[in-house]
């Protein structure tokens, strides 16, 4: 009896084990079927061939963002949705190849960067900044050779370098450095970049220069003269020539502390004189420039004649070179009449105020945009600009002697604009109504009270 019971129990145990095995096999088959039907996920697209989860070797330097504003994930997902294929990045393949894996396990295709045509490589590398191009030249010899192509260096920003020390400059001091060391490294970078440009000789279309040309110890003016001798400036369309100050130079350097106050005026005059001589040579080479930004010295008639040579100018920004500098009406007329293609003008003049101040006339048939909002003591007597569409003006505290408003007769800005700018549509940020010339409506009256300095719109007993 006991033997039969043991046999029955053994049979039941065997049946139970078989049921468990069948259940496990069924679950395994269901899992395999689901994995087979599952679409490749974003995690799989970033995993290597022998990984199931992303690792630290994830490839992040893909060139997709150079062709699109989308991120890597968005580009990969959109591409897989359009083509119905899964994308993988192979870390083991040389030059980080991009693998295209079809759903039907077709043959894999490789798209390495080194096999792209030269024009495609140049297009991709053209999106890099000057600093990024310099770092990319250290990748390999091929990239270094490609990045020496002159067409990649048509937009030059000479001043945009970090104000930090290189490791060699701080090794002798145990890792510590001063502001003077950082500025020394900055100058070394700028002059090294200029030497590189003189070797490859690109056709520059955009040039930005922001350096103080005085004192001569920094060598910025001599550097620009060497560039002018070695590189053609005739293709430049945009030129920023800030010759007054160096933004990266700290004000607390030792050599600046030794400067005496009585020498400041002399240094300003010497700096302006050097600029006039160099601008005479520079204006002969800028034959196609359309945009020019620079501090302008109105005291010299030669400087005005040099500016008038640039007949192709469409946008002109003339910043102040010094304060309390009166401008002769004849020189202002010479600039406006000598530039027939000028469309936009930003004028910054800090003229002295008082009973002897000048009120100016502006005449131009081609002017469409005029901005005098940064000027001080600059007031309009009349305006003759039939093409003017937008005008910007601001009222600032006067410089110079304080005088009573009753002693001055400043023309109303509304009358000046109504008579001289019939096609004006925007005053500062206010869009004018169509019948603004017939009557001054309340909203326009509020704008005039904030910008006009006539007796009607300016309140107060003293100007």
Short mmCIF file of N, CA and C in Angstrom, two decimals, residues 159-333:
data_model
loop_
_atom_site.label_atom_id
_atom_site.label_comp_id
_atom_site.label_asym_id
_atom_site.label_seq_id
_atom_site.Cartn_x
_atom_site.Cartn_y
_atom_site.Cartn_z
N UNK A 159 39.35 90.37 -31.65
CA UNK A 159 39.41 90.64 -30.21
C UNK A 159 38.74 89.56 -29.37
N UNK A 160 38.01 88.63 -29.95
CA UNK A 160 37.19 87.69 -29.20
C UNK A 160 38.01 86.47 -28.77
N UNK A 161 38.88 86.68 -27.78
CA UNK A 161 39.66 85.60 -27.19
C UNK A 161 39.50 85.64 -25.68
N UNK A 162 39.57 84.47 -25.01
CA UNK A 162 39.39 84.45 -23.56
C UNK A 162 40.56 85.11 -22.83
N UNK A 163 40.24 85.83 -21.76
CA UNK A 163 41.26 86.49 -20.95
C UNK A 163 41.68 85.54 -19.83
N UNK A 164 42.34 84.46 -20.20
CA UNK A 164 42.82 83.47 -19.23
C UNK A 164 44.26 83.11 -19.58
N UNK A 165 44.96 82.59 -18.58
CA UNK A 165 46.36 82.24 -18.74
C UNK A 165 46.48 80.82 -19.28
N UNK A 166 47.49 80.58 -20.06
CA UNK A 166 47.83 79.24 -20.49
C UNK A 166 48.62 78.57 -19.38
N UNK A 167 48.66 77.23 -19.32
CA UNK A 167 49.37 76.57 -18.22
C UNK A 167 50.84 76.92 -18.14
N UNK A 168 51.52 77.17 -19.27
CA UNK A 168 52.95 77.47 -19.23
C UNK A 168 53.22 78.79 -18.52
N UNK A 169 52.26 79.72 -18.58
CA UNK A 169 52.49 81.02 -17.95
C UNK A 169 52.37 80.96 -16.44
N UNK A 170 51.71 79.96 -15.90
CA UNK A 170 51.49 79.86 -14.45
C UNK A 170 52.33 78.78 -13.80
N UNK A 171 53.09 78.00 -14.59
CA UNK A 171 53.85 76.90 -14.00
C UNK A 171 54.99 77.41 -13.15
N UNK A 172 55.60 78.54 -13.52
CA UNK A 172 56.73 79.05 -12.76
C UNK A 172 56.31 79.62 -11.42
N UNK A 173 55.02 79.92 -11.24
CA UNK A 173 54.54 80.52 -9.99
C UNK A 173 53.72 79.53 -9.17
N UNK A 174 53.84 78.28 -9.49
CA UNK A 174 53.11 77.29 -8.71
C UNK A 174 51.61 77.32 -8.94
N UNK A 175 51.16 77.70 -10.14
CA UNK A 175 49.74 77.70 -10.45
C UNK A 175 49.06 79.02 -10.23
N UNK A 176 49.68 80.00 -9.58
CA UNK A 176 49.07 81.30 -9.35
C UNK A 176 49.42 82.23 -10.49
N UNK A 177 48.54 83.18 -10.75
CA UNK A 177 48.76 84.13 -11.83
C UNK A 177 48.09 85.43 -11.47
N UNK A 178 48.52 86.50 -12.14
CA UNK A 178 47.97 87.83 -11.91
C UNK A 178 47.23 88.28 -13.15
N UNK A 179 46.57 89.44 -13.05
CA UNK A 179 45.84 89.98 -14.19
C UNK A 179 46.78 90.37 -15.33
N UNK A 180 48.00 90.79 -14.97
CA UNK A 180 48.96 91.12 -16.02
C UNK A 180 49.37 89.91 -16.83
N UNK A 181 49.50 88.73 -16.17
CA UNK A 181 49.83 87.50 -16.90
C UNK A 181 48.71 87.11 -17.85
N UNK A 182 47.47 87.25 -17.40
CA UNK A 182 46.32 86.91 -18.27
C UNK A 182 46.28 87.82 -19.49
N UNK A 183 46.54 89.10 -19.30
CA UNK A 183 46.50 90.01 -20.43
C UNK A 183 47.67 89.76 -21.38
N UNK A 184 48.82 89.35 -20.83
CA UNK A 184 49.96 89.00 -21.68
C UNK A 184 49.63 87.79 -22.55
N UNK A 185 48.98 86.79 -21.97
CA UNK A 185 48.56 85.63 -22.76
C UNK A 185 47.51 86.03 -23.80
N UNK A 186 46.65 86.98 -23.45
CA UNK A 186 45.65 87.45 -24.40
C UNK A 186 46.32 88.12 -25.60
N UNK A 187 47.31 88.95 -25.37
CA UNK A 187 48.02 89.60 -26.47
C UNK A 187 48.74 88.57 -27.33
N UNK A 188 49.29 87.54 -26.70
CA UNK A 188 49.98 86.50 -27.47
C UNK A 188 49.01 85.77 -28.39
N UNK A 189 47.80 85.52 -27.90
CA UNK A 189 46.81 84.86 -28.75
C UNK A 189 46.41 85.74 -29.94
N UNK A 190 46.19 87.03 -29.66
CA UNK A 190 45.76 87.94 -30.73
C UNK A 190 46.82 88.06 -31.81
N UNK A 191 48.07 88.27 -31.41
CA UNK A 191 49.14 88.42 -32.41
C UNK A 191 49.41 87.10 -33.12
N UNK A 192 49.28 85.97 -32.42
CA UNK A 192 49.44 84.69 -33.09
C UNK A 192 48.36 84.43 -34.13
N UNK A 193 47.14 84.83 -33.82
CA UNK A 193 46.05 84.70 -34.78
C UNK A 193 46.28 85.58 -36.00
N UNK A 194 46.79 86.78 -35.79
CA UNK A 194 47.09 87.67 -36.92
C UNK A 194 48.19 87.09 -37.80
N UNK A 195 49.20 86.48 -37.20
CA UNK A 195 50.26 85.84 -38.00
C UNK A 195 49.72 84.68 -38.81
N UNK A 196 48.79 83.92 -38.23
CA UNK A 196 48.18 82.82 -38.97
C UNK A 196 47.39 83.34 -40.17
N UNK A 197 46.68 84.44 -40.00
CA UNK A 197 45.92 85.01 -41.12
C UNK A 197 46.85 85.51 -42.22
N UNK A 198 47.98 86.06 -41.84
CA UNK A 198 48.92 86.55 -42.86
C UNK A 198 49.55 85.40 -43.64
N UNK A 199 49.57 84.20 -43.07
CA UNK A 199 50.14 83.05 -43.78
C UNK A 199 49.15 82.48 -44.80
N UNK A 200 47.88 82.36 -44.42
CA UNK A 200 46.90 81.75 -45.34
C UNK A 200 46.28 82.78 -46.28
N UNK A 201 46.31 84.07 -45.94
CA UNK A 201 45.83 85.16 -46.79
C UNK A 201 44.39 84.95 -47.29
N UNK A 202 43.42 85.01 -46.39
CA UNK A 202 42.03 84.82 -46.81
C UNK A 202 41.44 86.09 -47.43
N UNK A 203 40.31 85.94 -48.10
CA UNK A 203 39.55 87.07 -48.62
C UNK A 203 38.50 87.44 -47.57
N UNK A 204 38.83 88.39 -46.72
CA UNK A 204 37.99 88.73 -45.58
C UNK A 204 36.78 89.53 -46.06
N UNK A 205 35.62 89.15 -45.52
CA UNK A 205 34.38 89.88 -45.80
C UNK A 205 33.84 90.61 -44.57
N UNK A 206 34.25 90.19 -43.40
CA UNK A 206 33.81 90.82 -42.16
C UNK A 206 35.00 90.89 -41.22
N UNK A 207 35.27 92.08 -40.69
CA UNK A 207 36.42 92.28 -39.81
C UNK A 207 36.00 93.15 -38.63
N UNK A 208 36.33 92.68 -37.42
CA UNK A 208 36.04 93.42 -36.19
C UNK A 208 37.35 93.67 -35.46
N UNK A 209 37.64 94.93 -35.22
CA UNK A 209 38.87 95.37 -34.55
C UNK A 209 38.48 96.23 -33.36
N UNK A 210 38.79 95.76 -32.14
CA UNK A 210 38.48 96.50 -30.91
C UNK A 210 39.73 96.56 -30.04
N UNK A 211 40.62 97.48 -30.36
CA UNK A 211 41.87 97.61 -29.62
C UNK A 211 42.26 99.08 -29.54
N UNK A 212 42.87 99.43 -28.44
CA UNK A 212 43.40 100.77 -28.26
C UNK A 212 44.72 100.88 -29.02
N UNK A 213 44.78 101.81 -29.96
CA UNK A 213 45.98 101.94 -30.78
C UNK A 213 47.07 102.74 -30.09
N UNK A 214 46.79 103.26 -28.89
CA UNK A 214 47.81 103.97 -28.11
C UNK A 214 47.72 103.48 -26.67
N UNK A 215 48.81 103.06 -26.03
CA UNK A 215 50.21 103.22 -26.46
C UNK A 215 50.65 102.15 -27.44
N UNK A 216 51.81 102.36 -28.02
CA UNK A 216 52.33 101.46 -29.04
C UNK A 216 52.92 100.19 -28.45
N UNK A 217 53.01 100.08 -27.11
CA UNK A 217 53.64 98.91 -26.50
C UNK A 217 52.84 97.63 -26.77
N UNK A 218 51.51 97.73 -26.93
CA UNK A 218 50.71 96.55 -27.22
C UNK A 218 50.84 96.10 -28.67
N UNK A 219 51.17 97.01 -29.57
CA UNK A 219 51.41 96.65 -30.97
C UNK A 219 50.18 96.35 -31.78
N UNK A 220 49.00 96.83 -31.36
CA UNK A 220 47.78 96.51 -32.10
C UNK A 220 47.69 97.27 -33.43
N UNK A 221 48.11 98.53 -33.42
CA UNK A 221 48.06 99.30 -34.66
C UNK A 221 49.05 98.75 -35.68
N UNK A 222 50.23 98.38 -35.24
CA UNK A 222 51.21 97.79 -36.16
C UNK A 222 50.72 96.44 -36.69
N UNK A 223 50.01 95.69 -35.85
CA UNK A 223 49.44 94.42 -36.29
C UNK A 223 48.42 94.65 -37.41
N UNK A 224 47.56 95.65 -37.26
CA UNK A 224 46.56 95.92 -38.29
C UNK A 224 47.21 96.43 -39.57
N UNK A 225 48.29 97.20 -39.44
CA UNK A 225 49.02 97.65 -40.63
C UNK A 225 49.63 96.47 -41.40
N UNK A 226 50.16 95.49 -40.66
CA UNK A 226 50.72 94.31 -41.32
C UNK A 226 49.62 93.50 -42.02
N UNK A 227 48.45 93.40 -41.39
CA UNK A 227 47.34 92.72 -42.04
C UNK A 227 46.93 93.44 -43.32
N UNK A 228 46.94 94.76 -43.28
CA UNK A 228 46.55 95.54 -44.46
C UNK A 228 47.55 95.36 -45.59
N UNK A 229 48.83 95.15 -45.25
CA UNK A 229 49.84 94.95 -46.29
C UNK A 229 49.82 93.53 -46.87
N UNK A 230 49.47 92.54 -46.05
CA UNK A 230 49.56 91.14 -46.49
C UNK A 230 48.24 90.59 -47.02
N UNK A 231 47.12 91.14 -46.58
CA UNK A 231 45.80 90.59 -46.92
C UNK A 231 45.01 91.66 -47.67
N UNK A 232 44.24 91.23 -48.63
CA UNK A 232 43.40 92.15 -49.38
C UNK A 232 42.14 92.49 -48.57
N UNK A 233 41.90 93.78 -48.38
CA UNK A 233 40.70 94.26 -47.70
C UNK A 233 39.61 94.71 -48.67
N UNK A 234 39.79 94.45 -49.92
CA UNK A 234 38.86 94.98 -50.93
C UNK A 234 37.54 94.23 -50.98
N UNK A 235 37.45 93.05 -50.35
CA UNK A 235 36.21 92.29 -50.32
C UNK A 235 35.44 92.46 -49.02
N UNK A 236 35.90 93.32 -48.15
CA UNK A 236 35.24 93.51 -46.86
C UNK A 236 33.90 94.22 -47.07
N UNK A 237 32.85 93.64 -46.49
CA UNK A 237 31.53 94.26 -46.53
C UNK A 237 31.16 94.88 -45.18
N UNK A 238 31.69 94.33 -44.10
CA UNK A 238 31.36 94.81 -42.75
C UNK A 238 32.67 95.08 -42.03
N UNK A 239 32.80 96.29 -41.47
CA UNK A 239 34.03 96.69 -40.80
C UNK A 239 33.69 97.41 -39.50
N UNK A 240 34.17 96.86 -38.37
CA UNK A 240 34.08 97.52 -37.07
C UNK A 240 35.49 97.93 -36.66
N UNK A 241 35.71 99.21 -36.55
CA UNK A 241 37.04 99.75 -36.26
C UNK A 241 36.97 100.62 -35.01
N UNK A 242 37.04 99.96 -33.85
CA UNK A 242 37.04 100.67 -32.57
C UNK A 242 38.49 100.86 -32.13
N UNK A 243 39.02 102.05 -32.35
CA UNK A 243 40.42 102.33 -32.08
C UNK A 243 40.64 103.03 -30.74
N UNK A 244 39.60 103.15 -29.92
CA UNK A 244 39.72 103.92 -28.68
C UNK A 244 40.14 103.08 -27.47
N UNK A 245 39.59 101.90 -27.31
CA UNK A 245 39.85 101.12 -26.10
C UNK A 245 39.88 99.64 -26.43
N UNK A 246 40.50 98.89 -25.52
CA UNK A 246 40.58 97.43 -25.59
C UNK A 246 39.67 96.86 -24.53
N UNK A 247 38.54 96.24 -24.88
CA UNK A 247 37.62 95.75 -23.85
C UNK A 247 38.23 94.70 -22.93
N UNK A 248 39.18 93.91 -23.43
CA UNK A 248 39.75 92.84 -22.60
C UNK A 248 40.84 93.33 -21.67
N UNK A 249 41.25 94.57 -21.78
CA UNK A 249 42.36 95.05 -20.96
C UNK A 249 41.85 95.52 -19.60
N UNK A 250 42.35 94.94 -18.50
CA UNK A 250 41.90 95.38 -17.16
C UNK A 250 42.36 96.81 -16.87
N UNK A 251 41.53 97.54 -16.15
CA UNK A 251 41.85 98.92 -15.85
C UNK A 251 42.82 99.06 -14.68
N UNK A 252 43.05 97.98 -13.96
CA UNK A 252 43.90 98.08 -12.78
C UNK A 252 45.32 97.57 -13.03
N UNK A 253 45.74 97.54 -14.28
CA UNK A 253 47.12 97.16 -14.56
C UNK A 253 48.09 98.21 -14.04
N UNK A 254 49.31 97.80 -13.79
CA UNK A 254 50.30 98.68 -13.17
C UNK A 254 50.64 99.86 -14.06
N UNK A 255 50.75 99.63 -15.39
CA UNK A 255 51.15 100.73 -16.26
C UNK A 255 50.07 101.79 -16.37
N UNK A 256 48.79 101.41 -16.20
CA UNK A 256 47.73 102.40 -16.22
C UNK A 256 47.69 103.21 -14.92
N UNK A 257 48.10 102.61 -13.80
CA UNK A 257 48.10 103.34 -12.54
C UNK A 257 49.15 104.46 -12.55
N UNK A 258 50.21 104.28 -13.33
CA UNK A 258 51.26 105.29 -13.37
C UNK A 258 50.92 106.45 -14.28
N UNK A 259 49.82 106.38 -15.00
CA UNK A 259 49.43 107.45 -15.92
C UNK A 259 48.92 108.65 -15.15
N UNK A 260 49.44 109.83 -15.45
CA UNK A 260 49.03 111.05 -14.77
C UNK A 260 47.80 111.65 -15.44
N UNK A 261 47.01 112.36 -14.64
CA UNK A 261 45.75 112.90 -15.16
C UNK A 261 46.00 113.95 -16.25
N UNK A 262 47.10 114.71 -16.12
CA UNK A 262 47.36 115.76 -17.11
C UNK A 262 47.80 115.19 -18.46
N UNK A 263 48.13 113.90 -18.48
CA UNK A 263 48.53 113.29 -19.74
C UNK A 263 47.36 112.67 -20.49
N UNK A 264 46.18 112.64 -19.89
CA UNK A 264 45.04 111.99 -20.53
C UNK A 264 44.64 112.73 -21.80
N UNK A 265 44.55 114.06 -21.73
CA UNK A 265 44.16 114.85 -22.89
C UNK A 265 45.18 114.72 -24.01
N UNK A 266 46.46 114.70 -23.65
CA UNK A 266 47.50 114.56 -24.67
C UNK A 266 47.43 113.19 -25.33
N UNK A 267 47.19 112.15 -24.55
CA UNK A 267 47.11 110.81 -25.13
C UNK A 267 45.89 110.67 -26.05
N UNK A 268 44.77 111.32 -25.70
CA UNK A 268 43.59 111.28 -26.57
C UNK A 268 43.86 111.96 -27.91
N UNK A 269 44.55 113.08 -27.88
CA UNK A 269 44.88 113.77 -29.13
C UNK A 269 45.86 112.96 -29.97
N UNK A 270 46.84 112.34 -29.31
CA UNK A 270 47.79 111.53 -30.05
C UNK A 270 47.13 110.29 -30.65
N UNK A 271 46.22 109.70 -29.91
CA UNK A 271 45.49 108.54 -30.42
C UNK A 271 44.64 108.90 -31.63
N UNK A 272 43.95 110.05 -31.56
CA UNK A 272 43.12 110.49 -32.68
C UNK A 272 43.98 110.83 -33.90
N UNK A 273 45.17 111.39 -33.68
CA UNK A 273 46.04 111.72 -34.81
C UNK A 273 46.52 110.46 -35.52
N UNK A 274 46.89 109.44 -34.75
CA UNK A 274 47.31 108.19 -35.36
C UNK A 274 46.17 107.52 -36.13
N UNK A 275 44.96 107.64 -35.60
CA UNK A 275 43.81 107.06 -36.30
C UNK A 275 43.55 107.76 -37.62
N UNK A 276 43.71 109.08 -37.67
CA UNK A 276 43.46 109.82 -38.91
C UNK A 276 44.45 109.40 -39.99
N UNK A 277 45.71 109.23 -39.62
CA UNK A 277 46.70 108.81 -40.60
C UNK A 277 46.44 107.40 -41.10
N UNK A 278 46.05 106.50 -40.20
CA UNK A 278 45.80 105.13 -40.63
C UNK A 278 44.49 105.02 -41.42
N UNK A 279 43.47 105.76 -41.02
CA UNK A 279 42.20 105.70 -41.73
C UNK A 279 42.32 106.23 -43.15
N UNK A 280 43.29 107.11 -43.38
CA UNK A 280 43.55 107.59 -44.73
C UNK A 280 44.00 106.43 -45.63
N UNK A 281 44.83 105.55 -45.09
CA UNK A 281 45.26 104.38 -45.86
C UNK A 281 44.19 103.31 -45.92
N UNK A 282 43.45 103.14 -44.82
CA UNK A 282 42.42 102.11 -44.77
C UNK A 282 41.28 102.39 -45.74
N UNK A 283 40.86 103.64 -45.84
CA UNK A 283 39.73 103.99 -46.71
C UNK A 283 40.03 103.76 -48.18
N UNK A 284 41.30 103.70 -48.56
CA UNK A 284 41.65 103.43 -49.96
C UNK A 284 41.47 101.95 -50.31
N UNK A 285 41.44 101.08 -49.30
CA UNK A 285 41.31 99.65 -49.54
C UNK A 285 39.87 99.15 -49.37
N UNK A 286 39.05 99.88 -48.64
CA UNK A 286 37.66 99.44 -48.40
C UNK A 286 36.79 99.90 -49.56
N UNK A 287 36.94 99.25 -50.69
CA UNK A 287 36.23 99.68 -51.89
C UNK A 287 34.81 99.12 -51.98
N UNK A 288 34.50 98.07 -51.21
CA UNK A 288 33.18 97.45 -51.27
C UNK A 288 32.48 97.41 -49.91
N UNK A 289 32.94 98.15 -48.96
CA UNK A 289 32.37 98.10 -47.62
C UNK A 289 30.96 98.69 -47.65
N UNK A 290 30.04 98.03 -46.94
CA UNK A 290 28.65 98.48 -46.87
C UNK A 290 28.24 98.91 -45.46
N UNK A 291 28.92 98.39 -44.45
CA UNK A 291 28.63 98.74 -43.06
C UNK A 291 29.94 99.12 -42.38
N UNK A 292 29.94 100.27 -41.74
CA UNK A 292 31.15 100.77 -41.06
C UNK A 292 30.75 101.31 -39.70
N UNK A 293 31.48 100.87 -38.67
CA UNK A 293 31.25 101.31 -37.29
C UNK A 293 32.58 101.77 -36.73
N UNK A 294 32.65 103.01 -36.27
CA UNK A 294 33.90 103.52 -35.72
C UNK A 294 33.65 104.80 -34.93
N UNK A 295 34.49 105.08 -33.91
CA UNK A 295 34.48 106.41 -33.30
C UNK A 295 35.08 107.42 -34.29
N UNK A 296 34.39 108.52 -34.48
CA UNK A 296 34.79 109.47 -35.53
C UNK A 296 35.19 110.80 -34.92
N UNK A 297 36.32 111.32 -35.40
CA UNK A 297 36.84 112.61 -34.97
C UNK A 297 36.45 113.66 -36.01
N UNK A 298 35.57 114.59 -35.60
CA UNK A 298 35.08 115.62 -36.50
C UNK A 298 35.99 116.85 -36.57
N UNK A 299 37.04 116.88 -35.79
CA UNK A 299 37.87 118.08 -35.72
C UNK A 299 38.77 118.25 -36.93
N UNK A 300 38.98 117.20 -37.70
CA UNK A 300 39.90 117.25 -38.83
C UNK A 300 39.12 117.10 -40.13
N UNK A 301 39.30 118.01 -41.04
CA UNK A 301 38.61 117.95 -42.32
C UNK A 301 39.12 116.80 -43.18
N UNK A 302 40.37 116.39 -42.98
CA UNK A 302 40.94 115.27 -43.72
C UNK A 302 40.21 113.96 -43.37
N UNK A 303 39.81 113.83 -42.12
CA UNK A 303 39.09 112.63 -41.71
C UNK A 303 37.73 112.55 -42.39
N UNK A 304 37.09 113.68 -42.59
CA UNK A 304 35.80 113.71 -43.29
C UNK A 304 35.97 113.32 -44.75
N UNK A 305 37.02 113.81 -45.38
CA UNK A 305 37.26 113.47 -46.78
C UNK A 305 37.59 111.99 -46.94
N UNK A 306 38.28 111.41 -45.97
CA UNK A 306 38.56 109.97 -46.03
C UNK A 306 37.28 109.16 -45.93
N UNK A 307 36.34 109.61 -45.11
CA UNK A 307 35.07 108.90 -44.98
C UNK A 307 34.23 108.99 -46.24
N UNK A 308 34.29 110.11 -46.92
CA UNK A 308 33.47 110.32 -48.11
C UNK A 308 33.94 109.43 -49.27
N UNK A 309 35.15 108.90 -49.19
CA UNK A 309 35.63 108.01 -50.24
C UNK A 309 34.80 106.71 -50.34
N UNK A 310 34.19 106.32 -49.25
CA UNK A 310 33.48 105.05 -49.19
C UNK A 310 32.08 105.21 -49.79
N UNK A 311 32.00 105.23 -51.10
CA UNK A 311 30.75 105.50 -51.80
C UNK A 311 29.75 104.36 -51.68
N UNK A 312 30.20 103.16 -51.34
CA UNK A 312 29.31 102.00 -51.26
C UNK A 312 28.65 101.84 -49.90
N UNK A 313 28.88 102.75 -48.99
CA UNK A 313 28.32 102.62 -47.64
C UNK A 313 26.80 102.69 -47.65
N UNK A 314 26.18 101.74 -46.92
CA UNK A 314 24.74 101.74 -46.73
C UNK A 314 24.35 101.93 -45.26
N UNK A 315 25.19 101.48 -44.36
CA UNK A 315 24.96 101.63 -42.92
C UNK A 315 26.20 102.24 -42.29
N UNK A 316 26.03 103.31 -41.57
CA UNK A 316 27.15 104.04 -40.97
C UNK A 316 26.82 104.35 -39.51
N UNK A 317 27.74 103.98 -38.63
CA UNK A 317 27.62 104.26 -37.20
C UNK A 317 28.83 105.08 -36.80
N UNK A 318 28.61 106.35 -36.44
CA UNK A 318 29.67 107.26 -36.03
C UNK A 318 29.53 107.53 -34.54
N UNK A 319 30.38 106.89 -33.75
CA UNK A 319 30.37 107.09 -32.31
C UNK A 319 31.22 108.30 -31.94
N UNK A 320 31.05 108.75 -30.71
CA UNK A 320 31.81 109.92 -30.25
C UNK A 320 33.27 109.52 -30.02
N UNK A 321 34.16 110.43 -30.33
CA UNK A 321 35.57 110.23 -30.04
C UNK A 321 36.01 110.98 -28.80
N UNK A 322 35.30 112.06 -28.46
CA UNK A 322 35.58 112.83 -27.25
C UNK A 322 34.34 113.62 -26.88
N UNK A 323 34.28 114.10 -25.66
CA UNK A 323 33.13 114.88 -25.19
C UNK A 323 33.36 116.35 -25.47
N UNK A 324 32.25 117.10 -25.51
CA UNK A 324 32.27 118.54 -25.76
C UNK A 324 33.01 118.87 -27.05
N UNK A 325 32.68 118.13 -28.10
CA UNK A 325 33.29 118.37 -29.41
C UNK A 325 32.22 118.90 -30.34
N UNK A 326 32.31 120.16 -30.65
CA UNK A 326 31.33 120.75 -31.57
C UNK A 326 31.64 120.32 -33.00
N UNK A 327 30.59 120.19 -33.79
CA UNK A 327 30.71 119.74 -35.18
C UNK A 327 30.25 120.86 -36.08
N UNK A 328 31.06 121.18 -37.04
CA UNK A 328 30.69 122.22 -38.00
C UNK A 328 29.60 121.70 -38.94
N UNK A 329 28.66 122.58 -39.26
CA UNK A 329 27.56 122.20 -40.15
C UNK A 329 28.07 121.82 -41.53
N UNK A 330 29.12 122.45 -41.99
CA UNK A 330 29.65 122.16 -43.33
C UNK A 330 30.19 120.73 -43.42
N UNK A 331 30.82 120.24 -42.35
CA UNK A 331 31.36 118.89 -42.38
C UNK A 331 30.25 117.85 -42.30
N UNK A 332 29.21 118.14 -41.57
CA UNK A 332 28.08 117.24 -41.52
C UNK A 332 27.38 117.17 -42.88
N UNK A 333 27.26 118.31 -43.55
CA UNK A 333 26.68 118.32 -44.90
C UNK A 333 27.55 117.56 -45.89
#
